[in-house]
PDB file of C-alpha atoms in Angstrom:
ATOM      1  CA  MET A   1       0.567   0.041  -0.286  1.00  0.00           C
ATOM      2  CA  LYS A   2       3.280   2.518   0.717  1.00  0.00           C
ATOM      3  CA  LYS A   3       4.524   1.776  -2.431  1.00  0.00           C
ATOM      4  CA  SER A   4       1.406   2.164  -3.920  1.00  0.00           C
ATOM      5  CA  PHE A   5       1.283   5.906  -3.194  1.00  0.00           C
ATOM      6  CA  VAL A   6       4.905   6.940  -3.733  1.00  0.00           C
ATOM      7  CA  PHE A   7       4.570   5.547  -7.035  1.00  0.00           C
ATOM      8  CA  TRP A   8       2.125   7.325  -7.385  1.00  0.00           C
ATOM      9  CA  ALA A   9       2.563  10.147  -5.735  1.00  0.00           C
ATOM     10  CA  PHE A  10       5.527  11.338  -7.978  1.00  0.00           C
ATOM     11  CA  VAL A  11       4.090   9.606 -11.481  1.00  0.00           C
ATOM     12  CA  GLY A  12       0.478  10.681 -11.230  1.00  0.00           C
ATOM     13  CA  PRO A  13       1.058  14.291 -11.535  1.00  0.00           C
ATOM     14  CA  ALA A  14       2.838  14.457 -14.572  1.00  0.00           C
ATOM     15  CA  PHE A  15       0.632  11.019 -16.154  1.00  0.00           C
ATOM     16  CA  LEU A  16      -1.736  13.364 -15.356  1.00  0.00           C
ATOM     17  CA  ALA A  17      -0.591  16.390 -17.440  1.00  0.00           C
ATOM     18  CA  PHE A  18       0.334  14.075 -19.611  1.00  0.00           C
ATOM     19  CA  SER A  19      -3.536  12.670 -20.368  1.00  0.00           C
ATOM     20  CA  LEU A  20      -4.354  16.430 -20.438  1.00  0.00           C
ATOM     21  CA  ILE A  21      -1.997  17.311 -22.732  1.00  0.00           C
ATOM     22  CA  VAL A  22      -1.131  14.737 -25.075  1.00  0.00           C
ATOM     23  CA  LEU A  23      -3.188  11.219 -24.765  1.00  0.00           C
ATOM     24  CA  TYR A  24      -6.638  13.534 -24.319  1.00  0.00           C
ATOM     25  CA  PRO A  25      -6.311  16.166 -27.615  1.00  0.00           C
ATOM     26  CA  PHE A  26      -4.783  12.394 -29.083  1.00  0.00           C
ATOM     27  CA  LEU A  27      -8.117  10.601 -28.781  1.00  0.00           C
ATOM     28  CA  THR A  28     -10.032  13.085 -29.428  1.00  0.00           C
ATOM     29  CA  GLY A  29      -8.648  14.229 -32.165  1.00  0.00           C
ATOM     30  CA  LEU A  30      -8.747  10.416 -33.650  1.00  0.00           C
ATOM     31  CA  TYR A  31     -12.731  10.286 -33.062  1.00  0.00           C
ATOM     32  CA  TYR A  32     -12.905  14.023 -35.230  1.00  0.00           C
ATOM     33  CA  ALA A  33     -11.359  12.210 -37.887  1.00  0.00           C
ATOM     34  CA  PHE A  34     -14.174  10.375 -38.351  1.00  0.00           C
ATOM     35  CA  THR A  35     -17.153  13.157 -37.912  1.00  0.00           C
ATOM     36  CA  SER A  36     -17.353  16.189 -40.889  1.00  0.00           C
ATOM     37  CA  TRP A  37     -16.894  19.048 -38.495  1.00  0.00           C
ATOM     38  CA  ASN A  38     -15.770  22.351 -39.154  1.00  0.00           C
ATOM     39  CA  GLY A  39     -14.726  22.831 -36.066  1.00  0.00           C
ATOM     40  CA  VAL A  40     -16.768  25.684 -35.118  1.00  0.00           C
ATOM     41  CA  SER A  41     -20.499  24.328 -34.609  1.00  0.00           C
ATOM     42  CA  GLY A  42     -21.948  21.979 -32.435  1.00  0.00           C
ATOM     43  CA  GLU A  43     -22.674  19.229 -35.163  1.00  0.00           C
ATOM     44  CA  VAL A  44     -20.686  15.958 -35.248  1.00  0.00           C
ATOM     45  CA  LYS A  45     -21.277  14.500 -38.709  1.00  0.00           C
ATOM     46  CA  TRP A  46     -19.858  10.395 -38.661  1.00  0.00           C
ATOM     47  CA  VAL A  47     -18.441   9.856 -41.642  1.00  0.00           C
ATOM     48  CA  GLY A  48     -16.391   7.221 -41.232  1.00  0.00           C
ATOM     49  CA  LEU A  49     -13.736   6.170 -43.366  1.00  0.00           C
ATOM     50  CA  ASP A  50     -15.065   9.088 -45.887  1.00  0.00           C
ATOM     51  CA  ASN A  51     -12.145  11.163 -44.498  1.00  0.00           C
ATOM     52  CA  PHE A  52     -10.005   8.742 -45.822  1.00  0.00           C
ATOM     53  CA  LYS A  53     -11.299   8.607 -48.490  1.00  0.00           C
ATOM     54  CA  THR A  54     -10.786  11.384 -50.177  1.00  0.00           C
ATOM     55  CA  LEU A  55      -7.294  11.737 -48.714  1.00  0.00           C
ATOM     56  CA  PHE A  56      -5.922   8.925 -51.039  1.00  0.00           C
ATOM     57  CA  THR A  57      -8.535   9.326 -53.979  1.00  0.00           C
ATOM     58  CA  THR A  58      -9.498  13.084 -54.797  1.00  0.00           C
ATOM     59  CA  ASP A  59      -6.832  15.124 -52.231  1.00  0.00           C
ATOM     60  CA  LYS A  60      -4.105  15.783 -54.062  1.00  0.00           C
ATOM     61  CA  GLN A  61      -2.531  18.099 -52.951  1.00  0.00           C
ATOM     62  CA  PHE A  62      -2.149  16.053 -49.684  1.00  0.00           C
ATOM     63  CA  LEU A  63       0.111  13.540 -51.955  1.00  0.00           C
ATOM     64  CA  HIS A  64       1.584  16.507 -53.726  1.00  0.00           C
ATOM     65  CA  SER A  65       2.403  17.915 -49.827  1.00  0.00           C
ATOM     66  CA  PHE A  66       3.439  14.350 -48.544  1.00  0.00           C
ATOM     67  CA  TRP A  67       6.050  13.936 -51.903  1.00  0.00           C
ATOM     68  CA  ILE A  68       7.420  17.090 -50.699  1.00  0.00           C
ATOM     69  CA  THR A  69       7.945  17.326 -47.889  1.00  0.00           C
ATOM     70  CA  THR A  70       9.843  13.182 -47.791  1.00  0.00           C
ATOM     71  CA  LYS A  71      12.476  14.494 -50.524  1.00  0.00           C
ATOM     72  CA  TYR A  72      12.664  17.229 -48.343  1.00  0.00           C
ATOM     73  CA  THR A  73      13.275  14.889 -45.313  1.00  0.00           C
ATOM     74  CA  PHE A  74      15.022  13.722 -47.861  1.00  0.00           C
ATOM     75  CA  VAL A  75      17.874  15.975 -48.283  1.00  0.00           C
ATOM     76  CA  ALA A  76      17.780  18.450 -45.613  1.00  0.00           C
ATOM     77  CA  ILE A  77      18.631  14.361 -43.049  1.00  0.00           C
ATOM     78  CA  ILE A  78      21.461  14.396 -44.966  1.00  0.00           C
ATOM     79  CA  PHE A  79      22.853  17.708 -45.423  1.00  0.00           C
ATOM     80  CA  THR A  80      22.021  18.937 -41.729  1.00  0.00           C
ATOM     81  CA  ASN A  81      23.752  15.464 -40.660  1.00  0.00           C
ATOM     82  CA  LEU A  82      27.007  16.137 -42.736  1.00  0.00           C
ATOM     83  CA  ILE A  83      27.530  19.680 -42.175  1.00  0.00           C
ATOM     84  CA  GLY A  84      26.739  19.083 -37.888  1.00  0.00           C
ATOM     85  CA  PHE A  85      29.047  16.570 -38.544  1.00  0.00           C
ATOM     86  CA  SER A  86      32.216  17.821 -40.665  1.00  0.00           C
ATOM     87  CA  LEU A  87      31.596  21.371 -38.214  1.00  0.00           C
ATOM     88  CA  ALA A  88      32.282  18.860 -34.463  1.00  0.00           C
ATOM     89  CA  LEU A  89      34.881  17.371 -36.259  1.00  0.00           C
ATOM     90  CA  LEU A  90      36.417  20.418 -36.335  1.00  0.00           C
ATOM     91  CA  LEU A  91      35.024  21.764 -33.273  1.00  0.00           C
ATOM     92  CA  THR A  92      37.057  18.872 -31.253  1.00  0.00           C
ATOM     93  CA  GLN A  93      40.948  20.341 -32.489  1.00  0.00           C
ATOM     94  CA  PRO A  94      42.706  21.970 -30.326  1.00  0.00           C
ATOM     95  CA  LEU A  95      41.413  25.322 -32.176  1.00  0.00           C
ATOM     96  CA  LYS A  96      41.932  28.527 -29.718  1.00  0.00           C
ATOM     97  CA  THR A  97      38.449  29.973 -30.914  1.00  0.00           C
ATOM     98  CA  ARG A  98      36.360  26.856 -30.639  1.00  0.00           C
ATOM     99  CA  ASN A  99      34.492  27.035 -27.747  1.00  0.00           C
ATOM    100  CA  ILE A 100      32.665  31.192 -29.289  1.00  0.00           C
ATOM    101  CA  LEU A 101      32.738  28.507 -32.602  1.00  0.00           C
ATOM    102  CA  ARG A 102      31.488  26.547 -31.523  1.00  0.00           C
ATOM    103  CA  THR A 103      28.306  29.687 -29.687  1.00  0.00           C
ATOM    104  CA  VAL A 104      28.543  30.657 -33.016  1.00  0.00           C
ATOM    105  CA  PHE A 105      27.184  28.174 -35.170  1.00  0.00           C
ATOM    106  CA  PHE A 106      24.276  26.771 -32.076  1.00  0.00           C
ATOM    107  CA  ILE A 107      22.860  30.100 -31.577  1.00  0.00           C
ATOM    108  CA  PRO A 108      20.420  30.003 -34.751  1.00  0.00           C
ATOM    109  CA  ASN A 109      18.719  27.114 -33.191  1.00  0.00           C
ATOM    110  CA  LEU A 110      17.738  29.430 -30.495  1.00  0.00           C
ATOM    111  CA  ILE A 111      15.498  31.552 -33.134  1.00  0.00           C
ATOM    112  CA  GLY A 112      12.355  31.006 -33.756  1.00  0.00           C
ATOM    113  CA  GLY A 113      10.907  29.968 -36.598  1.00  0.00           C
ATOM    114  CA  LEU A 114       8.849  32.490 -37.132  1.00  0.00           C
ATOM    115  CA  LEU A 115      10.936  34.912 -36.127  1.00  0.00           C
ATOM    116  CA  LEU A 116      13.955  33.643 -38.824  1.00  0.00           C
ATOM    117  CA  GLY A 117      11.646  32.051 -41.962  1.00  0.00           C
ATOM    118  CA  PHE A 118      10.845  35.987 -41.696  1.00  0.00           C
ATOM    119  CA  ILE A 119      14.020  37.068 -41.080  1.00  0.00           C
ATOM    120  CA  TRP A 120      15.622  34.772 -44.100  1.00  0.00           C
ATOM    121  CA  GLN A 121      12.728  36.202 -46.517  1.00  0.00           C
ATOM    122  CA  PHE A 122      14.388  39.759 -46.167  1.00  0.00           C
ATOM    123  CA  ILE A 123      17.811  38.281 -46.907  1.00  0.00           C
ATOM    124  CA  PHE A 124      16.207  35.726 -50.556  1.00  0.00           C
ATOM    125  CA  VAL A 125      14.327  38.538 -51.864  1.00  0.00           C
ATOM    126  CA  LYS A 126      16.284  41.879 -50.822  1.00  0.00           C
ATOM    127  CA  GLY A 127      19.920  40.708 -49.402  1.00  0.00           C
ATOM    128  CA  PHE A 128      20.925  38.396 -51.965  1.00  0.00           C
ATOM    129  CA  VAL A 129      19.357  40.915 -54.635  1.00  0.00           C
ATOM    130  CA  SER A 130      21.063  43.721 -53.301  1.00  0.00           C
ATOM    131  CA  ILE A 131      24.829  40.602 -53.218  1.00  0.00           C
ATOM    132  CA  GLY A 132      23.939  40.259 -57.089  1.00  0.00           C
ATOM    133  CA  GLN A 133      23.472  44.311 -58.554  1.00  0.00           C
ATOM    134  CA  LEU A 134      26.820  44.521 -56.872  1.00  0.00           C
ATOM    135  CA  THR A 135      28.551  41.131 -57.468  1.00  0.00           C
ATOM    136  CA  GLY A 136      27.423  40.338 -60.705  1.00  0.00           C
ATOM    137  CA  TRP A 137      26.593  37.072 -59.056  1.00  0.00           C
ATOM    138  CA  LYS A 138      23.636  34.655 -60.756  1.00  0.00           C
ATOM    139  CA  LEU A 139      23.138  32.822 -57.982  1.00  0.00           C
ATOM    140  CA  PHE A 140      22.054  35.752 -55.945  1.00  0.00           C
ATOM    141  CA  GLU A 141      19.753  36.706 -58.737  1.00  0.00           C
ATOM    142  CA  LEU A 142      17.436  34.213 -59.031  1.00  0.00           C
ATOM    143  CA  PRO A 143      13.918  34.407 -57.989  1.00  0.00           C
ATOM    144  CA  TRP A 144      15.138  32.522 -55.144  1.00  0.00           C
ATOM    145  CA  LEU A 145      11.181  32.698 -52.979  1.00  0.00           C
ATOM    146  CA  GLY A 146       9.627  32.976 -56.976  1.00  0.00           C
ATOM    147  CA  ASP A 147       9.689  29.102 -58.341  1.00  0.00           C
ATOM    148  CA  GLU A 148       9.144  26.101 -56.881  1.00  0.00           C
ATOM    149  CA  LYS A 149      12.863  24.794 -56.915  1.00  0.00           C
ATOM    150  CA  THR A 150      14.490  26.984 -55.311  1.00  0.00           C
ATOM    151  CA  ALA A 151      11.209  28.368 -52.984  1.00  0.00           C
ATOM    152  CA  PHE A 152      12.634  24.332 -52.432  1.00  0.00           C
ATOM    153  CA  TRP A 153      16.115  25.124 -51.397  1.00  0.00           C
ATOM    154  CA  GLY A 154      15.794  28.463 -50.414  1.00  0.00           C
ATOM    155  CA  ILE A 155      13.929  25.724 -46.867  1.00  0.00           C
ATOM    156  CA  VAL A 156      16.705  23.750 -46.390  1.00  0.00           C
ATOM    157  CA  ILE A 157      19.168  26.146 -46.949  1.00  0.00           C
ATOM    158  CA  VAL A 158      17.303  28.256 -43.659  1.00  0.00           C
ATOM    159  CA  SER A 159      16.192  24.205 -42.115  1.00  0.00           C
ATOM    160  CA  VAL A 160      19.655  23.000 -42.635  1.00  0.00           C
ATOM    161  CA  TRP A 161      21.457  26.706 -41.419  1.00  0.00           C
ATOM    162  CA  GLN A 162      19.177  26.078 -37.616  1.00  0.00           C
ATOM    163  CA  GLY A 163      19.787  22.712 -36.826  1.00  0.00           C
ATOM    164  CA  ALA A 164      23.242  22.062 -37.946  1.00  0.00           C
ATOM    165  CA  GLY A 165      24.139  23.731 -34.348  1.00  0.00           C
ATOM    166  CA  TYR A 166      21.931  21.530 -32.523  1.00  0.00           C
ATOM    167  CA  ILE A 167      23.110  18.444 -33.670  1.00  0.00           C
ATOM    168  CA  MET A 168      27.098  19.826 -33.236  1.00  0.00           C
ATOM    169  CA  VAL A 169      26.419  20.107 -30.361  1.00  0.00           C
ATOM    170  CA  ILE A 170      25.659  16.146 -30.087  1.00  0.00           C
ATOM    171  CA  TYR A 171      28.132  15.021 -32.171  1.00  0.00           C
ATOM    172  CA  VAL A 172      31.424  16.578 -30.076  1.00  0.00           C
ATOM    173  CA  ALA A 173      30.126  15.658 -27.226  1.00  0.00           C
ATOM    174  CA  ALA A 174      30.547  11.835 -28.834  1.00  0.00           C
ATOM    175  CA  LEU A 175      33.657  12.649 -30.265  1.00  0.00           C
ATOM    176  CA  GLN A 176      34.760  14.526 -27.175  1.00  0.00           C
ATOM    177  CA  ASN A 177      34.445  10.689 -25.254  1.00  0.00           C
ATOM    178  CA  VAL A 178      36.230   8.461 -28.066  1.00  0.00           C
ATOM    179  CA  PRO A 179      38.988   6.865 -25.747  1.00  0.00           C
ATOM    180  CA  GLN A 180      42.387   8.598 -27.578  1.00  0.00           C
ATOM    181  CA  GLU A 181      44.139   5.200 -27.360  1.00  0.00           C
ATOM    182  CA  LEU A 182      42.328   3.488 -30.243  1.00  0.00           C
ATOM    183  CA  VAL A 183      43.021   6.250 -32.253  1.00  0.00           C
ATOM    184  CA  GLU A 184      45.942   6.331 -30.707  1.00  0.00           C
ATOM    185  CA  ALA A 185      46.574   2.725 -31.702  1.00  0.00           C
ATOM    186  CA  ALA A 186      44.780   3.511 -35.180  1.00  0.00           C
ATOM    187  CA  LYS A 187      47.885   5.956 -36.548  1.00  0.00           C
ATOM    188  CA  ILE A 188      51.020   3.081 -34.646  1.00  0.00           C
ATOM    189  CA  ASP A 189      49.369   0.778 -37.227  1.00  0.00           C
ATOM    190  CA  GLY A 190      49.546   3.267 -40.052  1.00  0.00           C
ATOM    191  CA  ALA A 191      46.287   3.741 -40.895  1.00  0.00           C
ATOM    192  CA  GLY A 192      44.759   7.651 -42.422  1.00  0.00           C
ATOM    193  CA  PRO A 193      42.794   9.792 -41.062  1.00  0.00           C
ATOM    194  CA  TRP A 194      39.411   7.813 -43.162  1.00  0.00           C
ATOM    195  CA  LYS A 195      40.180   5.306 -42.219  1.00  0.00           C
ATOM    196  CA  ILE A 196      40.512   5.991 -38.541  1.00  0.00           C
ATOM    197  CA  LEU A 197      37.353   7.499 -39.154  1.00  0.00           C
ATOM    198  CA  ARG A 198      35.785   5.287 -41.098  1.00  0.00           C
ATOM    199  CA  HIS A 199      36.341   2.137 -38.840  1.00  0.00           C
ATOM    200  CA  VAL A 200      36.824   3.548 -35.065  1.00  0.00           C
ATOM    201  CA  ILE A 201      35.364   6.885 -34.683  1.00  0.00           C
ATOM    202  CA  ILE A 202      31.664   6.768 -36.981  1.00  0.00           C
ATOM    203  CA  PRO A 203      31.800   2.999 -35.287  1.00  0.00           C
ATOM    204  CA  LEU A 204      32.291   4.505 -31.793  1.00  0.00           C
ATOM    205  CA  ILE A 205      29.435   7.074 -32.263  1.00  0.00           C
ATOM    206  CA  VAL A 206      27.083   5.043 -33.842  1.00  0.00           C
ATOM    207  CA  PRO A 207      23.980   5.990 -30.397  1.00  0.00           C
ATOM    208  CA  ALA A 208      24.786   9.303 -31.417  1.00  0.00           C
ATOM    209  CA  ILE A 209      24.319   9.412 -34.906  1.00  0.00           C
ATOM    210  CA  THR A 210      21.094   7.007 -33.654  1.00  0.00           C
ATOM    211  CA  ILE A 211      20.319  10.619 -31.910  1.00  0.00           C
ATOM    212  CA  CYS A 212      20.919  12.795 -34.534  1.00  0.00           C
ATOM    213  CA  LEU A 213      18.602  11.021 -36.828  1.00  0.00           C
ATOM    214  CA  PHE A 214      15.845  10.559 -35.261  1.00  0.00           C
ATOM    215  CA  LEU A 215      16.153  14.814 -34.173  1.00  0.00           C
ATOM    216  CA  THR A 216      16.232  15.019 -38.020  1.00  0.00           C
ATOM    217  CA  ILE A 217      13.434  12.418 -39.285  1.00  0.00           C
ATOM    218  CA  SER A 218      11.155  14.185 -36.595  1.00  0.00           C
ATOM    219  CA  TRP A 219      12.157  18.438 -37.632  1.00  0.00           C
ATOM    220  CA  SER A 220      11.964  17.445 -40.729  1.00  0.00           C
ATOM    221  CA  TYR A 221       8.635  16.084 -40.739  1.00  0.00           C
ATOM    222  CA  LYS A 222       7.138  18.635 -38.739  1.00  0.00           C
ATOM    223  CA  ILE A 223       8.327  21.213 -40.768  1.00  0.00           C
ATOM    224  CA  PHE A 224       5.793  24.009 -40.079  1.00  0.00           C
ATOM    225  CA  GLU A 225       7.225  27.797 -39.039  1.00  0.00           C
ATOM    226  CA  VAL A 226       9.162  27.900 -41.579  1.00  0.00           C
ATOM    227  CA  ASN A 227       7.805  27.001 -43.904  1.00  0.00           C
ATOM    228  CA  LEU A 228       4.779  28.799 -43.165  1.00  0.00           C
ATOM    229  CA  SER A 229       6.927  32.488 -42.693  1.00  0.00           C
ATOM    230  CA  LEU A 230       8.927  32.314 -45.633  1.00  0.00           C
ATOM    231  CA  THR A 231       7.078  30.369 -48.380  1.00  0.00           C
ATOM    232  CA  ASN A 232       3.838  30.612 -47.188  1.00  0.00           C
ATOM    233  CA  GLY A 233       3.088  27.158 -48.808  1.00  0.00           C
ATOM    234  CA  GLY A 234       4.012  29.047 -52.583  1.00  0.00           C
ATOM    235  CA  PRO A 235       4.011  30.022 -54.783  1.00  0.00           C
ATOM    236  CA  PHE A 236       0.892  28.338 -55.428  1.00  0.00           C
ATOM    237  CA  LYS A 237       1.451  25.748 -52.463  1.00  0.00           C
ATOM    238  CA  SER A 238       4.949  23.969 -54.664  1.00  0.00           C
ATOM    239  CA  THR A 239       6.192  24.373 -51.531  1.00  0.00           C
ATOM    240  CA  GLU A 240       3.423  23.903 -48.700  1.00  0.00           C
ATOM    241  CA  MET A 241       4.301  20.885 -46.608  1.00  0.00           C
ATOM    242  CA  LEU A 242       2.295  18.393 -44.999  1.00  0.00           C
ATOM    243  CA  ALA A 243       1.939  19.715 -41.705  1.00  0.00           C
ATOM    244  CA  LEU A 244       1.125  23.498 -43.480  1.00  0.00           C
ATOM    245  CA  ASN A 245      -1.160  21.878 -45.638  1.00  0.00           C
ATOM    246  CA  ILE A 246      -2.737  20.079 -42.305  1.00  0.00           C
ATOM    247  CA  TYR A 247      -3.990  23.681 -40.862  1.00  0.00           C
ATOM    248  CA  THR A 248      -4.295  25.463 -43.869  1.00  0.00           C
ATOM    249  CA  GLU A 249      -7.327  22.366 -44.202  1.00  0.00           C
ATOM    250  CA  ALA A 250      -8.233  21.894 -40.229  1.00  0.00           C
ATOM    251  CA  PHE A 251      -8.381  25.794 -39.972  1.00  0.00           C
ATOM    252  CA  VAL A 252      -9.144  27.873 -43.208  1.00  0.00           C
ATOM    253  CA  ASN A 253     -10.792  25.786 -44.625  1.00  0.00           C
ATOM    254  CA  ASN A 254     -12.603  25.099 -41.566  1.00  0.00           C
ATOM    255  CA  ARG A 255     -12.964  20.852 -42.619  1.00  0.00           C
ATOM    256  CA  TYR A 256     -10.983  19.803 -39.166  1.00  0.00           C
ATOM    257  CA  GLY A 257     -12.509  16.405 -39.087  1.00  0.00           C
ATOM    258  CA  LEU A 258     -11.143  16.196 -42.929  1.00  0.00           C
ATOM    259  CA  GLY A 259      -7.417  18.518 -40.994  1.00  0.00           C
ATOM    260  CA  GLU A 260      -7.923  15.981 -38.294  1.00  0.00           C
ATOM    261  CA  ALA A 261      -7.615  12.400 -40.877  1.00  0.00           C
ATOM    262  CA  LYS A 262      -5.029  14.083 -42.135  1.00  0.00           C
ATOM    263  CA  ALA A 263      -2.908  14.060 -39.330  1.00  0.00           C
ATOM    264  CA  PHE A 264      -3.856  10.934 -37.561  1.00  0.00           C
ATOM    265  CA  ILE A 265      -2.161   9.259 -41.175  1.00  0.00           C
ATOM    266  CA  PHE A 266       0.677  11.646 -40.806  1.00  0.00           C
ATOM    267  CA  PHE A 267       1.446  10.310 -37.266  1.00  0.00           C
ATOM    268  CA  MET A 268       1.614   7.212 -38.461  1.00  0.00           C
ATOM    269  CA  ILE A 269       3.742   7.804 -41.096  1.00  0.00           C
ATOM    270  CA  VAL A 270       6.426   9.817 -38.379  1.00  0.00           C
ATOM    271  CA  ALA A 271       6.559   7.149 -35.338  1.00  0.00           C
ATOM    272  CA  SER A 272       6.434   3.729 -38.483  1.00  0.00           C
ATOM    273  CA  ILE A 273       9.756   6.020 -40.087  1.00  0.00           C
ATOM    274  CA  THR A 274      11.079   6.828 -36.778  1.00  0.00           C
ATOM    275  CA  THR A 275      10.819   3.563 -35.209  1.00  0.00           C
ATOM    276  CA  LEU A 276      12.151   2.209 -38.261  1.00  0.00           C
ATOM    277  CA  GLN A 277      15.330   3.950 -37.639  1.00  0.00           C
ATOM    278  CA  VAL A 278      16.384   3.410 -34.627  1.00  0.00           C
ATOM    279  CA  TYR A 279      15.203   0.092 -34.421  1.00  0.00           C
ATOM    280  CA  LEU A 280      17.931  -0.514 -37.823  1.00  0.00           C
ATOM    281  CA  THR A 281      20.329   1.464 -35.785  1.00  0.00           C
ATOM    282  CA  LYS A 282      20.602   0.818 -32.694  1.00  0.00           C
ATOM    283  CA  LYS A 283      20.980  -2.427 -34.298  1.00  0.00           C
ATOM    284  CA  LYS A 284      24.972  -1.521 -35.200  1.00  0.00           C
ATOM    285  CA  GLU A 285      24.920  -0.040 -31.691  1.00  0.00           C
ATOM    286  CA  VAL A 286      25.375  -3.421 -31.165  1.00  0.00           C
ATOM    287  CA  GLU A 287      27.257  -5.056 -34.143  1.00  0.00           C
ATOM    288  CA  SER A 288      29.469  -1.527 -33.929  1.00  0.00           C
TER     289      SER A 288
END
């Protein structure tokens, strides 16, 4: 009895908060996914699987958003982890300014997504044009937010710029825990920098890679603020990611039931991909 009381005294408040903030909204949202509720009126009409049929048959924008989000996620994961890992390798070297540089590269992660998007919108629209006029470089004269392809890469640039610093910190912590005796032994055996990195360092930091892949996958699939403030899904909804598509459906088009159906499918996709990723990389941890 006493153990049970102590258990619920500690776990109860956290479980109550989780139930009110996460579990209850999730279950109510799942219920509304099977209705045609508009999010405002008191009338809630049960429509069964009609919303889910609509998503995969007539809602072409949802399928396009899913495709563009998947493509963006693939690109963002690669660049964010490569740049973050490269910065971590650089800033674990004996540089006098490495602590300052770590702070500088981490600062973008502290800026809110909406503010970051508006800042970069100004840079793309005004700053790049001015640089292009001064230098004559065609790269800066491109319609960065006015064309489908360049707008996509604009979102990638901003997201990678924001997230690479955070990923760098995780890799720095992992690299600092690599036993130097193993590195020195590999050097004595004649291994070059590339072989040391591939066969000694990377196998030892697989747990950090697992965390970084999980974070970048979830961040990329859930991108919303930067997408909203930078392009608002434009031009002509060509860069409307899944989260923005769900928001627009539920709160702009007032089709809350359909929006909840999209959100549930979205949740299942992200949960499945991240679970598979963690499972596969955890196996690598054991093997290494």
